[in-house]
């Protein structure tokens, strides 16, 4: 029982660091657009810092989580949230094919988390 509890703590810690990686990546990518090709210093600096933190937190998450699973969740959730930011901030409306593709990505992330033993359950 004790071993199971410890394993659960490792899983929760991995998902926490994965969450931080996702937030950092979303921040870095959002400010990458605002940096206008790194011609604006502060948005460019925030972008670089965000991406550095994203990789740092991802590297912590994959210590105890399969790299493929972590990367699938990281990139899938990031794609969806960056698209939402693109819609709300930059008025970039995705077409039907993009929406279908992102729906499939979300479905894949859900399937991995609910059913895959590779997700660390």
Short mmCIF file of N, CA and C in Angstrom, two decimals:
data_model
loop_
_atom_site.label_atom_id
_atom_site.label_comp_id
_atom_site.label_asym_id
_atom_site.label_seq_id
_atom_site.Cartn_x
_atom_site.Cartn_y
_atom_site.Cartn_z
N UNK A 1 0.83 -1.20 0.00
CA UNK A 1 0.00 0.00 0.00
C UNK A 1 0.87 1.26 0.00
N UNK A 2 1.92 1.25 0.80
CA UNK A 2 2.82 2.40 0.89
C UNK A 2 3.48 2.68 -0.46
N UNK A 3 3.87 1.62 -1.16
CA UNK A 3 4.50 1.75 -2.47
C UNK A 3 3.54 2.37 -3.48
N UNK A 4 2.27 2.00 -3.41
CA UNK A 4 1.26 2.54 -4.31
C UNK A 4 1.05 4.04 -4.06
N UNK A 5 1.07 4.42 -2.78
CA UNK A 5 0.91 5.84 -2.42
C UNK A 5 2.09 6.66 -2.93
N UNK A 6 3.29 6.10 -2.79
CA UNK A 6 4.49 6.78 -3.26
C UNK A 6 4.46 6.92 -4.78
N UNK A 7 4.03 5.88 -5.46
CA UNK A 7 3.92 5.91 -6.92
C UNK A 7 2.92 6.99 -7.34
N UNK A 8 1.81 7.10 -6.63
CA UNK A 8 0.80 8.12 -6.93
C UNK A 8 1.38 9.52 -6.75
N UNK A 9 2.24 9.70 -5.74
CA UNK A 9 2.87 10.99 -5.52
C UNK A 9 3.81 11.36 -6.68
N UNK A 10 4.56 10.36 -7.19
CA UNK A 10 5.43 10.60 -8.33
C UNK A 10 4.62 11.00 -9.56
N UNK A 11 3.50 10.33 -9.76
CA UNK A 11 2.65 10.65 -10.91
C UNK A 11 2.10 12.07 -10.79
N UNK A 12 1.61 12.43 -9.61
CA UNK A 12 1.07 13.77 -9.41
C UNK A 12 2.15 14.83 -9.60
N UNK A 13 3.35 14.56 -9.10
CA UNK A 13 4.46 15.50 -9.25
C UNK A 13 4.82 15.66 -10.73
N UNK A 14 4.82 14.54 -11.46
CA UNK A 14 5.13 14.60 -12.90
C UNK A 14 4.11 15.44 -13.64
N UNK A 15 2.82 15.24 -13.33
CA UNK A 15 1.79 16.01 -13.99
C UNK A 15 1.86 17.49 -13.59
N UNK A 16 2.24 17.78 -12.37
CA UNK A 16 2.41 19.17 -11.94
C UNK A 16 3.50 19.85 -12.77
N UNK A 17 4.65 19.19 -12.92
CA UNK A 17 5.73 19.79 -13.71
C UNK A 17 5.35 19.85 -15.19
N UNK A 18 4.59 18.88 -15.67
CA UNK A 18 4.11 18.93 -17.05
C UNK A 18 3.18 20.12 -17.24
N UNK A 19 2.31 20.37 -16.26
CA UNK A 19 1.42 21.53 -16.30
C UNK A 19 2.24 22.82 -16.36
N UNK A 20 3.28 22.94 -15.53
CA UNK A 20 4.14 24.12 -15.57
C UNK A 20 4.83 24.26 -16.92
N UNK A 21 5.25 23.13 -17.51
CA UNK A 21 5.88 23.16 -18.83
C UNK A 21 4.90 23.68 -19.88
N UNK A 22 3.67 23.24 -19.80
CA UNK A 22 2.65 23.66 -20.76
C UNK A 22 2.38 25.17 -20.63
N UNK A 23 2.21 25.65 -19.41
CA UNK A 23 1.96 27.08 -19.18
C UNK A 23 3.14 27.91 -19.68
N UNK A 24 4.35 27.44 -19.41
CA UNK A 24 5.55 28.16 -19.85
C UNK A 24 5.64 28.19 -21.37
N UNK A 25 5.32 27.06 -22.00
CA UNK A 25 5.38 26.98 -23.47
C UNK A 25 4.33 27.89 -24.11
N UNK A 26 3.14 27.90 -23.55
CA UNK A 26 2.07 28.76 -24.06
C UNK A 26 2.48 30.23 -23.93
N UNK A 27 3.06 30.59 -22.79
CA UNK A 27 3.52 31.96 -22.58
C UNK A 27 4.62 32.31 -23.57
N UNK A 28 5.61 31.42 -23.70
CA UNK A 28 6.72 31.67 -24.63
C UNK A 28 6.25 31.82 -26.06
N UNK A 29 5.34 30.97 -26.48
CA UNK A 29 4.85 31.03 -27.86
C UNK A 29 3.99 32.26 -28.10
N UNK A 30 3.17 32.63 -27.12
CA UNK A 30 2.35 33.83 -27.26
C UNK A 30 3.23 35.07 -27.43
N UNK A 31 4.28 35.15 -26.61
CA UNK A 31 5.17 36.31 -26.71
C UNK A 31 6.09 36.23 -27.92
N UNK A 32 6.30 35.04 -28.45
CA UNK A 32 7.07 34.91 -29.70
C UNK A 32 6.35 35.67 -30.82
N UNK A 33 5.05 35.52 -30.89
CA UNK A 33 4.26 36.26 -31.88
C UNK A 33 4.36 37.76 -31.62
N UNK A 34 4.26 38.15 -30.35
CA UNK A 34 4.32 39.57 -30.00
C UNK A 34 5.71 40.19 -30.23
N UNK A 35 6.75 39.33 -30.28
CA UNK A 35 8.11 39.86 -30.47
C UNK A 35 8.36 40.31 -31.90
N UNK A 36 7.46 39.93 -32.81
CA UNK A 36 7.58 40.31 -34.23
C UNK A 36 8.96 39.97 -34.78
N UNK A 37 9.30 38.68 -34.69
CA UNK A 37 10.58 38.22 -35.21
C UNK A 37 11.77 38.69 -34.38
N UNK A 38 11.56 38.80 -33.08
CA UNK A 38 12.57 39.27 -32.13
C UNK A 38 13.02 40.71 -32.42
N UNK A 39 12.13 41.52 -32.99
CA UNK A 39 12.45 42.93 -33.19
C UNK A 39 12.01 43.77 -31.99
N UNK A 40 11.24 43.18 -31.08
CA UNK A 40 10.83 43.85 -29.85
C UNK A 40 11.47 43.11 -28.68
N UNK A 41 12.27 43.85 -27.90
CA UNK A 41 13.10 43.22 -26.88
C UNK A 41 12.30 42.48 -25.81
N UNK A 42 11.39 43.17 -25.13
CA UNK A 42 10.71 42.56 -23.99
C UNK A 42 9.86 41.35 -24.37
N UNK A 43 9.04 41.44 -25.40
CA UNK A 43 8.32 40.21 -25.79
C UNK A 43 9.27 39.08 -26.21
N UNK A 44 10.37 39.44 -26.87
CA UNK A 44 11.35 38.43 -27.26
C UNK A 44 12.02 37.78 -26.06
N UNK A 45 12.36 38.59 -25.07
CA UNK A 45 12.98 38.06 -23.85
C UNK A 45 12.01 37.16 -23.09
N UNK A 46 10.76 37.59 -22.97
CA UNK A 46 9.75 36.76 -22.30
C UNK A 46 9.56 35.44 -23.05
N UNK A 47 9.59 35.51 -24.37
CA UNK A 47 9.46 34.30 -25.17
C UNK A 47 10.59 33.32 -24.89
N UNK A 48 11.81 33.79 -24.91
CA UNK A 48 12.98 32.92 -24.67
C UNK A 48 12.91 32.33 -23.25
N UNK A 49 12.60 33.17 -22.27
CA UNK A 49 12.51 32.69 -20.89
C UNK A 49 11.40 31.66 -20.75
N UNK A 50 10.26 31.92 -21.38
CA UNK A 50 9.14 30.98 -21.32
C UNK A 50 9.51 29.63 -21.91
N UNK A 51 10.17 29.64 -23.06
CA UNK A 51 10.56 28.38 -23.70
C UNK A 51 11.62 27.65 -22.88
N UNK A 52 12.57 28.39 -22.31
CA UNK A 52 13.58 27.76 -21.45
C UNK A 52 12.92 27.08 -20.25
N UNK A 53 12.00 27.78 -19.59
CA UNK A 53 11.29 27.17 -18.47
C UNK A 53 10.47 25.97 -18.92
N UNK A 54 9.86 26.07 -20.10
CA UNK A 54 9.07 24.95 -20.61
C UNK A 54 9.91 23.69 -20.74
N UNK A 55 11.08 23.81 -21.33
CA UNK A 55 11.95 22.64 -21.47
C UNK A 55 12.49 22.17 -20.13
N UNK A 56 12.77 23.11 -19.23
CA UNK A 56 13.25 22.73 -17.91
C UNK A 56 12.18 21.90 -17.18
N UNK A 57 10.95 22.41 -17.13
CA UNK A 57 9.88 21.68 -16.44
C UNK A 57 9.55 20.36 -17.14
N UNK A 58 9.61 20.35 -18.46
CA UNK A 58 9.38 19.10 -19.19
C UNK A 58 10.46 18.09 -18.84
N UNK A 59 11.70 18.54 -18.70
CA UNK A 59 12.78 17.61 -18.36
C UNK A 59 12.57 17.00 -16.97
N UNK A 60 11.97 17.74 -16.07
CA UNK A 60 11.67 17.20 -14.74
C UNK A 60 10.52 16.18 -14.84
N UNK A 61 9.51 16.53 -15.62
CA UNK A 61 8.35 15.64 -15.75
C UNK A 61 8.75 14.29 -16.34
N UNK A 62 9.66 14.29 -17.31
CA UNK A 62 9.99 13.02 -17.98
C UNK A 62 10.98 12.17 -17.19
N UNK A 63 11.38 12.64 -16.02
CA UNK A 63 12.18 11.77 -15.15
C UNK A 63 11.37 10.56 -14.71
N UNK A 64 10.08 10.76 -14.47
CA UNK A 64 9.23 9.68 -13.98
C UNK A 64 8.04 9.39 -14.90
N UNK A 65 7.98 10.04 -16.02
CA UNK A 65 6.86 9.88 -16.96
C UNK A 65 7.44 9.52 -18.32
N UNK A 66 6.80 8.63 -19.07
CA UNK A 66 7.31 8.30 -20.40
C UNK A 66 7.40 9.55 -21.29
N UNK A 67 8.53 9.70 -21.96
CA UNK A 67 8.78 10.90 -22.75
C UNK A 67 7.73 11.08 -23.86
N UNK A 68 7.33 10.01 -24.51
CA UNK A 68 6.34 10.12 -25.58
C UNK A 68 4.99 10.60 -25.07
N UNK A 69 4.58 10.07 -23.94
CA UNK A 69 3.32 10.48 -23.33
C UNK A 69 3.37 11.94 -22.90
N UNK A 70 4.45 12.31 -22.21
CA UNK A 70 4.58 13.69 -21.75
C UNK A 70 4.60 14.65 -22.94
N UNK A 71 5.34 14.30 -23.97
CA UNK A 71 5.45 15.19 -25.13
C UNK A 71 4.12 15.29 -25.87
N UNK A 72 3.39 14.19 -25.96
CA UNK A 72 2.08 14.22 -26.62
C UNK A 72 1.13 15.14 -25.89
N UNK A 73 1.11 15.04 -24.57
CA UNK A 73 0.23 15.90 -23.78
C UNK A 73 0.69 17.35 -23.87
N UNK A 74 2.00 17.58 -23.72
CA UNK A 74 2.56 18.92 -23.76
C UNK A 74 2.24 19.61 -25.09
N UNK A 75 2.53 18.94 -26.18
CA UNK A 75 2.31 19.57 -27.48
C UNK A 75 0.83 19.67 -27.82
N UNK A 76 0.05 18.64 -27.48
CA UNK A 76 -1.38 18.66 -27.80
C UNK A 76 -2.12 19.77 -27.08
N UNK A 77 -1.92 19.87 -25.78
CA UNK A 77 -2.58 20.92 -25.00
C UNK A 77 -2.07 22.29 -25.44
N UNK A 78 -0.78 22.39 -25.70
CA UNK A 78 -0.21 23.65 -26.18
C UNK A 78 -0.82 24.12 -27.48
N UNK A 79 -0.99 23.19 -28.43
CA UNK A 79 -1.59 23.54 -29.72
C UNK A 79 -2.99 24.10 -29.54
N UNK A 80 -3.77 23.44 -28.73
CA UNK A 80 -5.16 23.88 -28.53
C UNK A 80 -5.20 25.26 -27.87
N UNK A 81 -4.41 25.46 -26.82
CA UNK A 81 -4.45 26.74 -26.13
C UNK A 81 -3.86 27.87 -26.96
N UNK A 82 -2.82 27.59 -27.72
CA UNK A 82 -2.27 28.63 -28.60
C UNK A 82 -3.29 28.99 -29.67
N UNK A 83 -4.05 28.02 -30.16
CA UNK A 83 -5.09 28.32 -31.14
C UNK A 83 -6.17 29.21 -30.52
N UNK A 84 -6.55 28.90 -29.28
CA UNK A 84 -7.55 29.73 -28.60
C UNK A 84 -7.02 31.15 -28.41
N UNK A 85 -5.76 31.27 -28.01
CA UNK A 85 -5.15 32.61 -27.87
C UNK A 85 -5.11 33.31 -29.22
N UNK A 86 -4.79 32.57 -30.28
CA UNK A 86 -4.79 33.14 -31.63
C UNK A 86 -6.16 33.69 -32.01
N UNK A 87 -7.20 32.96 -31.63
CA UNK A 87 -8.57 33.42 -31.92
C UNK A 87 -8.89 34.68 -31.13
N UNK A 88 -8.63 34.64 -29.82
CA UNK A 88 -9.03 35.74 -28.94
C UNK A 88 -8.17 36.99 -29.08
N UNK A 89 -6.85 36.80 -29.23
CA UNK A 89 -5.94 37.94 -29.23
C UNK A 89 -5.65 38.44 -30.64
N UNK A 90 -5.41 37.52 -31.56
CA UNK A 90 -4.98 37.91 -32.90
C UNK A 90 -6.07 37.78 -33.97
N UNK A 91 -7.26 37.38 -33.55
CA UNK A 91 -8.41 37.24 -34.47
C UNK A 91 -8.09 36.29 -35.63
N UNK A 92 -7.31 35.23 -35.34
CA UNK A 92 -6.96 34.22 -36.34
C UNK A 92 -7.95 33.06 -36.21
N UNK A 93 -8.90 33.00 -37.09
CA UNK A 93 -9.96 32.00 -37.01
C UNK A 93 -9.55 30.75 -37.79
N UNK A 94 -9.48 29.59 -37.11
CA UNK A 94 -9.10 28.35 -37.81
C UNK A 94 -10.23 27.87 -38.72
N UNK A 95 -9.84 27.21 -39.81
CA UNK A 95 -10.86 26.66 -40.70
C UNK A 95 -11.35 25.31 -40.17
N UNK A 96 -12.30 24.72 -40.88
CA UNK A 96 -12.90 23.46 -40.44
C UNK A 96 -11.87 22.35 -40.29
N UNK A 97 -10.96 22.24 -41.24
CA UNK A 97 -9.94 21.18 -41.17
C UNK A 97 -9.07 21.34 -39.92
N UNK A 98 -8.72 22.57 -39.57
CA UNK A 98 -7.91 22.82 -38.37
C UNK A 98 -8.68 22.44 -37.11
N UNK A 99 -9.96 22.76 -37.08
CA UNK A 99 -10.78 22.43 -35.91
C UNK A 99 -10.92 20.91 -35.78
N UNK A 100 -11.13 20.22 -36.88
CA UNK A 100 -11.21 18.75 -36.84
C UNK A 100 -9.89 18.16 -36.37
N UNK A 101 -8.79 18.65 -36.90
CA UNK A 101 -7.48 18.16 -36.50
C UNK A 101 -7.22 18.36 -35.03
N UNK A 102 -7.54 19.54 -34.52
CA UNK A 102 -7.33 19.81 -33.09
C UNK A 102 -8.26 18.96 -32.22
N UNK A 103 -9.46 18.69 -32.71
CA UNK A 103 -10.38 17.80 -31.98
C UNK A 103 -9.78 16.40 -31.87
N UNK A 104 -9.14 15.95 -32.93
CA UNK A 104 -8.48 14.64 -32.89
C UNK A 104 -7.30 14.65 -31.92
N UNK A 105 -6.58 15.75 -31.86
CA UNK A 105 -5.47 15.87 -30.90
C UNK A 105 -6.02 15.78 -29.47
N UNK A 106 -7.08 16.52 -29.19
CA UNK A 106 -7.68 16.48 -27.86
C UNK A 106 -8.16 15.07 -27.53
N UNK A 107 -8.79 14.41 -28.51
CA UNK A 107 -9.24 13.03 -28.30
C UNK A 107 -8.06 12.13 -27.98
N UNK A 108 -6.96 12.32 -28.68
CA UNK A 108 -5.76 11.51 -28.43
C UNK A 108 -5.21 11.71 -27.04
N UNK A 109 -5.15 12.95 -26.58
CA UNK A 109 -4.66 13.24 -25.23
C UNK A 109 -5.58 12.61 -24.19
N UNK A 110 -6.88 12.69 -24.40
CA UNK A 110 -7.84 12.07 -23.48
C UNK A 110 -7.67 10.56 -23.45
N UNK A 111 -7.55 9.95 -24.61
CA UNK A 111 -7.37 8.50 -24.69
C UNK A 111 -6.09 8.07 -23.98
N UNK A 112 -5.00 8.80 -24.20
CA UNK A 112 -3.74 8.47 -23.53
C UNK A 112 -3.92 8.52 -22.02
N UNK A 113 -4.54 9.58 -21.53
CA UNK A 113 -4.68 9.75 -20.07
C UNK A 113 -5.65 8.78 -19.44
N UNK A 114 -6.69 8.39 -20.16
CA UNK A 114 -7.70 7.50 -19.57
C UNK A 114 -7.35 6.02 -19.72
N UNK A 115 -6.75 5.65 -20.84
CA UNK A 115 -6.64 4.23 -21.15
C UNK A 115 -5.23 3.68 -21.29
N UNK A 116 -4.25 4.52 -21.52
CA UNK A 116 -2.91 4.01 -21.79
C UNK A 116 -2.14 3.72 -20.51
N UNK A 117 -1.53 2.57 -20.47
CA UNK A 117 -0.65 2.24 -19.34
C UNK A 117 0.63 3.04 -19.43
N UNK A 118 0.94 3.56 -20.59
CA UNK A 118 2.16 4.38 -20.78
C UNK A 118 2.02 5.73 -20.07
N UNK A 119 0.79 6.14 -19.74
CA UNK A 119 0.59 7.42 -19.08
C UNK A 119 1.00 7.39 -17.61
N UNK A 120 1.34 6.21 -17.12
CA UNK A 120 1.84 6.11 -15.75
C UNK A 120 0.78 5.84 -14.71
N UNK A 121 -0.36 5.32 -15.10
CA UNK A 121 -1.45 5.02 -14.14
C UNK A 121 -1.09 3.82 -13.30
#
